[in-house]
XYZ file of C-alpha atoms in Angstrom:
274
model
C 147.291 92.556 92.121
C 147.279 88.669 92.396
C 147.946 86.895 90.163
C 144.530 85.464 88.561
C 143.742 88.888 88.679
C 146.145 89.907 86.611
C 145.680 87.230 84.100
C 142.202 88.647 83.776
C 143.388 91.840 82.964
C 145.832 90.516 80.232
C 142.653 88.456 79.232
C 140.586 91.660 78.561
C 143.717 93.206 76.797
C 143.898 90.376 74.399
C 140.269 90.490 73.942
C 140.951 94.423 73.388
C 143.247 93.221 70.127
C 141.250 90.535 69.004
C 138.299 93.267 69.116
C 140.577 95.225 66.773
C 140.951 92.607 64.306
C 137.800 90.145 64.451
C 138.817 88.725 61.044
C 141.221 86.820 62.431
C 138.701 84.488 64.248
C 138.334 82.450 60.265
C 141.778 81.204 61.459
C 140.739 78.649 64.092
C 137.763 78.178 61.643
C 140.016 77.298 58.994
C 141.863 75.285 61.299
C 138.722 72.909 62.546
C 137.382 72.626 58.891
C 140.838 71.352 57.422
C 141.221 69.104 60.480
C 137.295 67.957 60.021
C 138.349 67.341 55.922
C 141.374 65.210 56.853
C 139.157 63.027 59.477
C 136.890 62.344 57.054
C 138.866 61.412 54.361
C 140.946 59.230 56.248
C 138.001 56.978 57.976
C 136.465 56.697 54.491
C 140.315 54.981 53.668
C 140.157 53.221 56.173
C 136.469 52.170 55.857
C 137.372 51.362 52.247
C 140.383 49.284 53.373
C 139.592 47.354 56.439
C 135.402 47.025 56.769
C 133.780 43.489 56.089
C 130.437 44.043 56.128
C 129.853 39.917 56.692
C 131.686 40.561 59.741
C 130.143 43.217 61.175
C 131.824 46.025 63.252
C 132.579 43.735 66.209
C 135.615 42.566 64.255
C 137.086 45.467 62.728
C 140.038 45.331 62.789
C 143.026 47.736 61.002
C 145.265 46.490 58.531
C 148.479 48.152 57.777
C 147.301 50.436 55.150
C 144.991 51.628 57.273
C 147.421 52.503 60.497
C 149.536 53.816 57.824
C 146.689 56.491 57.022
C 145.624 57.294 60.359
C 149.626 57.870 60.783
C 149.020 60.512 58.268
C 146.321 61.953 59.116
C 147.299 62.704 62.909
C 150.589 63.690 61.631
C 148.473 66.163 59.119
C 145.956 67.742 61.178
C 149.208 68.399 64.284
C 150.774 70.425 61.289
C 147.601 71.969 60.111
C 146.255 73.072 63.463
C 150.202 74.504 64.242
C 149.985 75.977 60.551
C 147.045 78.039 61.621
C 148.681 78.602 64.889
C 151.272 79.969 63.776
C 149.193 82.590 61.293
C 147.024 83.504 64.492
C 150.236 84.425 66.310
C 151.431 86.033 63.373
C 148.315 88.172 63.038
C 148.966 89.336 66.909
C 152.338 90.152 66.484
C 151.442 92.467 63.476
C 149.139 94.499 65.479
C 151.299 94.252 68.854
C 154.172 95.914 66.874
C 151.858 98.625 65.353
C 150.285 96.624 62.546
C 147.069 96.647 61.466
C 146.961 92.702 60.237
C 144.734 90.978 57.539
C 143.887 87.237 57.147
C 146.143 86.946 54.159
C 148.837 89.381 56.313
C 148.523 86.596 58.778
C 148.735 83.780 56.602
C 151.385 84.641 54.426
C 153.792 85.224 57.958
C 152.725 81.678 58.859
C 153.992 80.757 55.322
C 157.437 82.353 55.415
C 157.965 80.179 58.314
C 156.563 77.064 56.805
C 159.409 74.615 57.249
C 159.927 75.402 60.852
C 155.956 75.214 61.662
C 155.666 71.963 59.762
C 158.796 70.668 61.940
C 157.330 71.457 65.052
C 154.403 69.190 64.203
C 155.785 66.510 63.121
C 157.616 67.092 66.327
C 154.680 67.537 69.253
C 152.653 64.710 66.929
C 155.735 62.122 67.617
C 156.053 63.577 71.244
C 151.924 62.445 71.946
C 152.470 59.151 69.743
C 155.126 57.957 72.004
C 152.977 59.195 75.090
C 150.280 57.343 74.094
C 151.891 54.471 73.171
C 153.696 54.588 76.897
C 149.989 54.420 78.257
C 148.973 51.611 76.589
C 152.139 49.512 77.336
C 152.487 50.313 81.111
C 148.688 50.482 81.712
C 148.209 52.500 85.114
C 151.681 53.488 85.653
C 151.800 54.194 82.016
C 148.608 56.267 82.046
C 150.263 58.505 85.111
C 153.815 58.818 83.585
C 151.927 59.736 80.195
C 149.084 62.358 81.072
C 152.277 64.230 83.480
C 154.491 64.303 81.197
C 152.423 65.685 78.479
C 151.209 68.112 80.778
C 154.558 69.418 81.047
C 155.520 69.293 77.458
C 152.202 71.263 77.113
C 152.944 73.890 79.999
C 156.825 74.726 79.140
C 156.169 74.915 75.559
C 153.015 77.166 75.818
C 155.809 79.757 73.999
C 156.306 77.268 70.942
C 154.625 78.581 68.152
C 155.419 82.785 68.667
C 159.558 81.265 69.051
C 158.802 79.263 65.727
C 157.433 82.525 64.075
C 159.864 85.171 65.381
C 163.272 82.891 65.792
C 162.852 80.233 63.324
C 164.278 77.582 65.292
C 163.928 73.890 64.633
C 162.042 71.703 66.694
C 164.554 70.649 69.237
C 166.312 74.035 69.629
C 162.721 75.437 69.940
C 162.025 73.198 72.709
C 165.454 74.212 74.748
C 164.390 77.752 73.895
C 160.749 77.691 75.379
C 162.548 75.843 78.325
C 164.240 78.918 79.169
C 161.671 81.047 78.710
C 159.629 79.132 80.785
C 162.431 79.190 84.000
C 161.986 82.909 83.678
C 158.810 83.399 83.294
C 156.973 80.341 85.126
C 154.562 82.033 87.422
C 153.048 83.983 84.882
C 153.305 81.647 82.436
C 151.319 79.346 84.632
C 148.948 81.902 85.886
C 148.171 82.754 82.360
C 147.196 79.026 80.997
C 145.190 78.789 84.052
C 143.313 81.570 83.839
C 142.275 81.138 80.042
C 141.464 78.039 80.551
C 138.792 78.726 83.112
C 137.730 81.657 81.545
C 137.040 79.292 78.740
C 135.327 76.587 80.989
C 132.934 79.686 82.813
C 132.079 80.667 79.002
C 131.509 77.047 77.917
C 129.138 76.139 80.833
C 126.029 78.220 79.774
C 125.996 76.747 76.279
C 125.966 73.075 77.621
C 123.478 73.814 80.418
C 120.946 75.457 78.114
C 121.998 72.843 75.415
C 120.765 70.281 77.698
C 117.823 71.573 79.360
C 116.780 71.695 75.512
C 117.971 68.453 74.827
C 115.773 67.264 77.855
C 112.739 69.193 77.435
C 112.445 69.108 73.411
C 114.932 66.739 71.675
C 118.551 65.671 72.155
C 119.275 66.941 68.303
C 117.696 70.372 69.452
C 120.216 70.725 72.321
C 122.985 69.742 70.228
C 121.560 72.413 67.706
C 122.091 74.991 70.454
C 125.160 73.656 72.404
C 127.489 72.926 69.113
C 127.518 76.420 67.812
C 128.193 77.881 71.446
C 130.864 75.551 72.483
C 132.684 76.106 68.594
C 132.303 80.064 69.329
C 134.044 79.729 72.585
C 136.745 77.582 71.600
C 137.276 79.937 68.064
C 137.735 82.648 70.853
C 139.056 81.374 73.139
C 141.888 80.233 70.629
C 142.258 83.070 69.706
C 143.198 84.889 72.640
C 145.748 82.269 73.775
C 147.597 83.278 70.807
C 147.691 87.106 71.650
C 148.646 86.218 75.588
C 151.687 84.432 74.111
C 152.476 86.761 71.369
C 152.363 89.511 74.316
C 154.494 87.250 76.996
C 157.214 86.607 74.275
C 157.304 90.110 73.293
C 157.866 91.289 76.629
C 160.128 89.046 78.329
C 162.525 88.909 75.048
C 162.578 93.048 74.439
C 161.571 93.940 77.469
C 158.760 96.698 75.573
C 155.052 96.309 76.536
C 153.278 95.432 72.961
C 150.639 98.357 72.286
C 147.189 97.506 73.348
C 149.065 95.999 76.370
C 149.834 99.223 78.378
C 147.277 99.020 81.076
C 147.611 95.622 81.979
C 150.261 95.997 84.231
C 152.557 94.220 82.040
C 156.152 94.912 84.191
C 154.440 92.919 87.171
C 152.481 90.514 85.165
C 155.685 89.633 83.598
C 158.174 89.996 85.739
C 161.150 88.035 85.161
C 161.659 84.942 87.981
């Protein structure tokens, strides 16, 4: 079968696990709610710190204390939202191996390996800072060299987070580590961040249509009303299935075993070594 094709069928197996253990889904929850807590409490710093109100907002402007916060809080949510990663892929690997996982199962995996996970964010946070600070100093140049290059972090460490739970490596072993998997695996690898992403995009499109024929017919705050809660379910699922596809693609192409649950999705070809 072709390749999309296949990565619909591992799609549908993943959904197939997550089926098994819907629980899991509180994990991306968790995941937006911390990162929503640490937002908030760091513009209310920096509100606190920088805002004149006899100047208005046209001239706010951030002091150190207050770049020194945001530093934290990016740096915070990167580790937070690989934190919860990690527990998600966790969770999968429980049930891929014969498991039957729990939220505290998955959590307390994610905690065993919480030096490495915590790493790895600090880690992929510096990797964006530097990115983004490349874009603003080169301007259009910048803004190419940036958004490729962060693509390609993104794509050949799409393995990150099950090596982190599984090997325990540090950040820049883990990175040589997904590059390898990544030379042997590339097609599928590809194939499979593709295809979840546009499965995500066809199940995110209904919610924002109808969210904005309401919007348009009734009230903008009514079609956010209907299009928040949609687009949040998609993305909490959608989340969650990336982390059984990799969980599933590690599994394989390390041991060589197709991960129960996995045994009709053609796994050998889907996989196949490059």
């Amino acid at each position: 079968m072709g390749r999309f094709r296949r990565s619909i069928e591992l799609a549908r197996a993943s959904w197939s696990i997550l089926r098994a253990d819907r629980e899991l889904l509180v994990l991306p929850v968790f995941s937006f709610l911390a990162a929503a807590m640490v937002i908030l409490v760091a513009g209310g710093l920096v509100f606190l710190f920088d805002y004149d109100s006899a100047a208005g907002a046209e001239e706010f402007n951030l002091g150190p204390a207050s770049v020194a916060v945001l530093v934290v809080a990016g740096v915070t949510i990167s580790v937070t939202a690989t934190y919860f990663q990690a527990a998600m892929v966790g969770g999968a690997r429980e049930r891929l191996t014969g498991g039957d996982p729990t939220v505290r199962s998955a959590l307390q995996a994610a905690s065993a390996r919480l030096a490495v996970v915590a790493a790895w964010g600090i880690f992929s946070w510096t990797i964006g800072a530097v990115l983004r600070a490349v874009e603003e100093r080169f301007g259009a140049v910048g803004a190419i060299v940036a958004n490729f290059a962060g693509m390609a972090f993104r794509v050949v460490t799409f393995l990150a987070v099950p090596v982190l739970m599984i090997e325990g490596l540090g950040p820049v072993d883990t990175l040589k580590r997904c590059g390898a998997l990544f030379r042997s695996t590339w097609g599928e690898n590809l194939a499979g961040q593709f295809g979840l992403g546009l499965l995500s995009f066809l199940a995110l499109v209904p919610g924002i249509i109808f969210g904005s024929v309401i919007g348009a017919l009734i009230h903008p705050v009514a079609g956010a009303i209907v299009a928040i809660p949609w687009v949040a379910l998609v993305l909490v699922a959608t989340t969650s299935l990336t982390a059984i596809y990799q969980t599933a693609l590690y599994q394989y192409v390390t041991t060589g075993s197709v991960p129960s649950g996995f045994e009709g999705a053609d796994l050998p070809t889907a996989f196949r070594a490059r």
